[in-house]
Amino acid sequence: MTRKLSYREAMREALHEALTNDPRVFLMGEDVGRYGGTYAFSKGFLDEFGPTRIRDTPLSELGFVGAGIGAALGGLRPIVEVMTVNFSLLALDQIVNTAALYRHMSGGQFSVPLVIRMATGASRQLAAQHSHSLEGWYAHIPGIKVLAPATIEDARGMLAPALADPDPVVIFEHGGLFNMEGELPDDFAVDISSARVRRAGKDVVIITHGGSLPKALAAAETLAADGIAAEVLDLRVLRPLDTAALVASVARCRRAVVVDEGWRSGSLAAEVMARIMENAFFELDAPVARVCSEEVPIPYAKHLEDAALPQPEKIVAAVKGLFA
Amino acid sequence: MGIEHPAPPPPSGPVPWDKSFALKLLADMLRIRRLEEKSAELYGASKIRGFLHLYIGEEAVAVGALHALKPADNIVATYREHGHALVRGVDMGAIMAEMYGKQEGCARGRGGSMHLFDAATRLFGGNAIVGGGLPLAVGLGLATQMLEEERITACFFGDGAVAEGAFHESLNLAALWKLPVLFCCENNLFGMGTAFERAEAQTDLRLKAAGYNLPALSCDGMDIVSVHETTREAIAQLKNGPVFVEYRTYRFRAHSMFDAELYRDKAEVEAWKARGPIHTFTARLKRQGKLTEEEFLALDAAANAEVDAAVAFAEAGSWEPVEYLLKDVHTP
């Protein structure tokens, strides 16, 4: 059996379940309480769980993310919500210099069981300072795990294993997905370690994550009409990357296009391509291609925003380029 | 350059403690002093590498403050934390081995001088990002409050941290949520080479803390009596939320081993040394008949012997096998 659910509802259910199942879990962030969550993920939680566990914070990203780390060290299981990845830059010091390092720097004495969630990505005309896709930066850092739920199933299922993880986990939720609806099976199981094939194919694999997944699936649909069977591989876990899944898909399809909403230079796409070169070079029938955001701050005007971001048409063109 | 930070008169009042407690604190100051002197020597001999920040001159702060705390309390410290670790109860051999980079160190050689950790004594580091420990302390306080535990978190930081946003966000959060955090500002008058008054428009730190609605105390950090009694008073006020304490102190040595000290006059340092925390305390105890020269020499000899044993322990320690390089990036 399945039931219809939006990404937003799935996230809300996951949070609700976490708060219900473990008294050590609490949610902290800007407007998570009275406001009901910036994206309504925690609507009604304040009444149900109280202000101690649904904790509104001042606009102090560095302070409350650091407080989440301390609370985790002190025996709690915090879920810290940072409104957007753009604001997470204010907390970068605590995430990179403290959360990611404490286990190692203490010689294994102090683990930080913390979950940090944030909205990421562009596509809603929010202009340059609200449109970053910086998950690739975070994926650079040893000591944290980086997740990108792009399906209803993952929105519903990734939080529990992230909370069960003894180390910091950063979850990137693409703003363009929040209203997406889909069928959630009653019986589902997700991990936070593997990539997953979202559409089977044999001629080319489109490798992507997060908000670009629906675009990759749309491109695959278009390509099917043109006789190209495209596989779509959803990375899901951006750190550690599932290299084995990359190699398996490339070996099966022999051509690959990487789609990443991050900017091209120094992107996660670059890392994925490098892994393919290192591990599956001789499986390839064509150079690996990629579709990234153009090297420009994301503009406000709709037509320019669209032009700056990966789009199904660009993906289709990149795939066809491999068959020229 | 001249003397820009005149030293106040040396502390001289009576010591209101019984002999055994007074001598315990004196012994701890001597242990830190001898450990630090040996560390400097070993740095010169290339046994200790990286950054090394000595606590010489500031001993009264860690000793006086930490002796006001309980074993259940949390400690968050900075990169100038050898003394805090030692007074807290971390074995001197484990501290020295850590500075050597040996796996017998209190962070298995992964941290070094700036990152001393000890779960058993609730020492949460050794943080080398200025101000980085303050948000952490807020979170530890939050955990204490939510889990209804009986402990406080003492967070040590320098005057340099006061300029960081983390200071302001943390004091506000702790006060807003009424968390049991003791903010301990070790004001040694210099953030590396920048004098405090060249970095702060408002140099009365109590006013900054008061701006966040925290009770704020300030004391002579070169006077162990004042440090200890003020810390006790601060802890007594912690019932309703965080408290801020400024310890006005002075670093006798360079910021780190790479510092040529171009930013202050030698005469100023000498003037502050004249009110050094160990010999002024010693003189007071002797005047009161609570310490004899023989007792002092015995305490000093014990400190030196402990240092010698710590060095021997570190020397005899082992290097972690390179095969374990990737260990403890994640929890197994």
PDB file of N, CA and C in Angstrom, chain A residues 240-276:
ATOM      1  N   PRO A 240      29.728  10.370   2.975  1.00  0.00           N
ATOM      2  CA  PRO A 240      30.679   9.868   1.979  1.00  0.00           C
ATOM      3  C   PRO A 240      29.968   9.473   0.689  1.00  0.00           C
ATOM      4  N   LEU A 241      30.581   9.742  -0.439  1.00  0.00           N
ATOM      5  CA  LEU A 241      29.984   9.392  -1.728  1.00  0.00           C
ATOM      6  C   LEU A 241      30.001   7.883  -1.925  1.00  0.00           C
ATOM      7  N   ASP A 242      28.968   7.389  -2.565  1.00  0.00           N
ATOM      8  CA  ASP A 242      28.846   5.953  -2.847  1.00  0.00           C
ATOM      9  C   ASP A 242      29.550   5.663  -4.175  1.00  0.00           C
ATOM     10  N   THR A 243      30.856   5.516  -4.104  1.00  0.00           N
ATOM     11  CA  THR A 243      31.642   5.323  -5.325  1.00  0.00           C
ATOM     12  C   THR A 243      31.244   4.041  -6.048  1.00  0.00           C
ATOM     13  N   ALA A 244      30.940   3.019  -5.296  1.00  0.00           N
ATOM     14  CA  ALA A 244      30.584   1.735  -5.920  1.00  0.00           C
ATOM     15  C   ALA A 244      29.355   1.886  -6.812  1.00  0.00           C
ATOM     16  N   ALA A 245      28.389   2.672  -6.361  1.00  0.00           N
ATOM     17  CA  ALA A 245      27.180   2.870  -7.173  1.00  0.00           C
ATOM     18  C   ALA A 245      27.504   3.655  -8.443  1.00  0.00           C
ATOM     19  N   LEU A 246      28.389   4.623  -8.331  1.00  0.00           N
ATOM     20  CA  LEU A 246      28.810   5.388  -9.514  1.00  0.00           C
ATOM     21  C   LEU A 246      29.440   4.454 -10.540  1.00  0.00           C
ATOM     22  N   VAL A 247      30.336   3.625 -10.065  1.00  0.00           N
ATOM     23  CA  VAL A 247      31.052   2.714 -10.955  1.00  0.00           C
ATOM     24  C   VAL A 247      30.072   1.732 -11.594  1.00  0.00           C
ATOM     25  N   ALA A 248      29.139   1.215 -10.805  1.00  0.00           N
ATOM     26  CA  ALA A 248      28.181   0.233 -11.337  1.00  0.00           C
ATOM     27  C   ALA A 248      27.322   0.860 -12.436  1.00  0.00           C
ATOM     28  N   SER A 249      26.859   2.092 -12.203  1.00  0.00           N
ATOM     29  CA  SER A 249      26.019   2.745 -13.209  1.00  0.00           C
ATOM     30  C   SER A 249      26.811   3.063 -14.474  1.00  0.00           C
ATOM     31  N   VAL A 250      28.024   3.542 -14.281  1.00  0.00           N
ATOM     32  CA  VAL A 250      28.850   3.873 -15.450  1.00  0.00           C
ATOM     33  C   VAL A 250      29.195   2.604 -16.232  1.00  0.00           C
ATOM     34  N   ALA A 251      29.484   1.532 -15.522  1.00  0.00           N
ATOM     35  CA  ALA A 251      29.807   0.276 -16.197  1.00  0.00           C
ATOM     36  C   ALA A 251      28.608  -0.230 -17.001  1.00  0.00           C
ATOM     37  N   ARG A 252      27.430   0.017 -16.486  1.00  0.00           N
ATOM     38  CA  ARG A 252      26.208  -0.439 -17.142  1.00  0.00           C
ATOM     39  C   ARG A 252      25.876   0.439 -18.349  1.00  0.00           C
ATOM     40  N   CYS A 253      26.054   1.741 -18.209  1.00  0.00           N
ATOM     41  CA  CYS A 253      25.558   2.684 -19.224  1.00  0.00           C
ATOM     42  C   CYS A 253      26.657   3.245 -20.133  1.00  0.00           C
ATOM     43  N   ARG A 254      27.878   3.231 -19.676  1.00  0.00           N
ATOM     44  CA  ARG A 254      29.046   3.635 -20.469  1.00  0.00           C
ATOM     45  C   ARG A 254      29.104   5.124 -20.803  1.00  0.00           C
ATOM     46  N   ARG A 255      28.104   5.855 -20.469  1.00  0.00           N
ATOM     47  CA  ARG A 255      28.141   7.314 -20.650  1.00  0.00           C
ATOM     48  C   ARG A 255      27.543   7.941 -19.393  1.00  0.00           C
ATOM     49  N   ALA A 256      28.057   9.121 -19.039  1.00  0.00           N
ATOM     50  CA  ALA A 256      27.572   9.751 -17.807  1.00  0.00           C
ATOM     51  C   ALA A 256      27.501  11.265 -17.952  1.00  0.00           C
ATOM     52  N   VAL A 257      26.431  11.820 -17.391  1.00  0.00           N
ATOM     53  CA  VAL A 257      26.284  13.271 -17.275  1.00  0.00           C
ATOM     54  C   VAL A 257      26.018  13.573 -15.795  1.00  0.00           C
ATOM     55  N   VAL A 258      26.770  14.483 -15.250  1.00  0.00           N
ATOM     56  CA  VAL A 258      26.584  14.851 -13.850  1.00  0.00           C
ATOM     57  C   VAL A 258      25.825  16.174 -13.792  1.00  0.00           C
ATOM     58  N   VAL A 259      24.764  16.181 -13.016  1.00  0.00           N
ATOM     59  CA  VAL A 259      23.943  17.398 -12.899  1.00  0.00           C
ATOM     60  C   VAL A 259      24.023  17.888 -11.455  1.00  0.00           C
ATOM     61  N   ASP A 260      24.434  19.145 -11.304  1.00  0.00           N
ATOM     62  CA  ASP A 260      24.700  19.687  -9.963  1.00  0.00           C
ATOM     63  C   ASP A 260      24.341  21.166  -9.973  1.00  0.00           C
ATOM     64  N   GLU A 261      23.476  21.567  -9.058  1.00  0.00           N
ATOM     65  CA  GLU A 261      23.070  22.982  -9.016  1.00  0.00           C
ATOM     66  C   GLU A 261      24.165  23.896  -8.461  1.00  0.00           C
ATOM     67  N   GLY A 262      25.204  23.312  -7.922  1.00  0.00           N
ATOM     68  CA  GLY A 262      26.349  24.128  -7.508  1.00  0.00           C
ATOM     69  C   GLY A 262      27.044  24.708  -8.729  1.00  0.00           C
ATOM     70  N   TRP A 263      27.835  25.762  -8.480  1.00  0.00           N
ATOM     71  CA  TRP A 263      28.612  26.316  -9.593  1.00  0.00           C
ATOM     72  C   TRP A 263      29.653  25.304 -10.048  1.00  0.00           C
ATOM     73  N   ARG A 264      30.001  25.413 -11.324  1.00  0.00           N
ATOM     74  CA  ARG A 264      30.871  24.407 -11.952  1.00  0.00           C
ATOM     75  C   ARG A 264      32.240  24.294 -11.266  1.00  0.00           C
ATOM     76  N   SER A 265      32.891  25.440 -11.030  1.00  0.00           N
ATOM     77  CA  SER A 265      34.271  25.395 -10.528  1.00  0.00           C
ATOM     78  C   SER A 265      34.321  24.835  -9.107  1.00  0.00           C
ATOM     79  N   GLY A 266      35.098  23.809  -8.928  1.00  0.00           N
ATOM     80  CA  GLY A 266      35.238  23.228  -7.595  1.00  0.00           C
ATOM     81  C   GLY A 266      33.963  22.594  -7.088  1.00  0.00           C
ATOM     82  N   SER A 267      33.127  22.145  -7.975  1.00  0.00           N
ATOM     83  CA  SER A 267      31.800  21.639  -7.588  1.00  0.00           C
ATOM     84  C   SER A 267      31.838  20.188  -7.129  1.00  0.00           C
ATOM     85  N   LEU A 268      30.742  19.779  -6.529  1.00  0.00           N
ATOM     86  CA  LEU A 268      30.568  18.364  -6.215  1.00  0.00           C
ATOM     87  C   LEU A 268      30.601  17.554  -7.510  1.00  0.00           C
ATOM     88  N   ALA A 269      30.060  18.143  -8.595  1.00  0.00           N
ATOM     89  CA  ALA A 269      30.091  17.467  -9.895  1.00  0.00           C
ATOM     90  C   ALA A 269      31.530  17.129 -10.282  1.00  0.00           C
ATOM     91  N   ALA A 270      32.446  18.051  -9.970  1.00  0.00           N
ATOM     92  CA  ALA A 270      33.849  17.813 -10.306  1.00  0.00           C
ATOM     93  C   ALA A 270      34.370  16.591  -9.556  1.00  0.00           C
ATOM     94  N   GLU A 271      33.970  16.457  -8.304  1.00  0.00           N
ATOM     95  CA  GLU A 271      34.406  15.312  -7.503  1.00  0.00           C
ATOM     96  C   GLU A 271      33.828  14.008  -8.058  1.00  0.00           C
ATOM     97  N   VAL A 272      32.548  14.053  -8.437  1.00  0.00           N
ATOM     98  CA  VAL A 272      31.912  12.853  -8.994  1.00  0.00           C
ATOM     99  C   VAL A 272      32.623  12.452 -10.286  1.00  0.00           C
ATOM    100  N   MET A 273      32.916  13.437 -11.111  1.00  0.00           N
ATOM    101  CA  MET A 273      33.618  13.140 -12.369  1.00  0.00           C
ATOM    102  C   MET A 273      34.996  12.550 -12.092  1.00  0.00           C
ATOM    103  N   ALA A 274      35.684  13.112 -11.117  1.00  0.00           N
ATOM    104  CA  ALA A 274      37.018  12.605 -10.786  1.00  0.00           C
ATOM    105  C   ALA A 274      36.946  11.144 -10.327  1.00  0.00           C
ATOM    106  N   ARG A 275      35.917  10.833  -9.559  1.00  0.00           N
ATOM    107  CA  ARG A 275      35.785   9.441  -9.088  1.00  0.00           C
ATOM    108  C   ARG A 275      35.546   8.496 -10.256  1.00  0.00           C
ATOM    109  N   ILE A 276      34.767   8.973 -11.218  1.00  0.00           N
ATOM    110  CA  ILE A 276      34.521   8.136 -12.395  1.00  0.00           C
ATOM    111  C   ILE A 276      35.829   7.931 -13.153  1.00  0.00           C
TER     112      ILE A 276
END
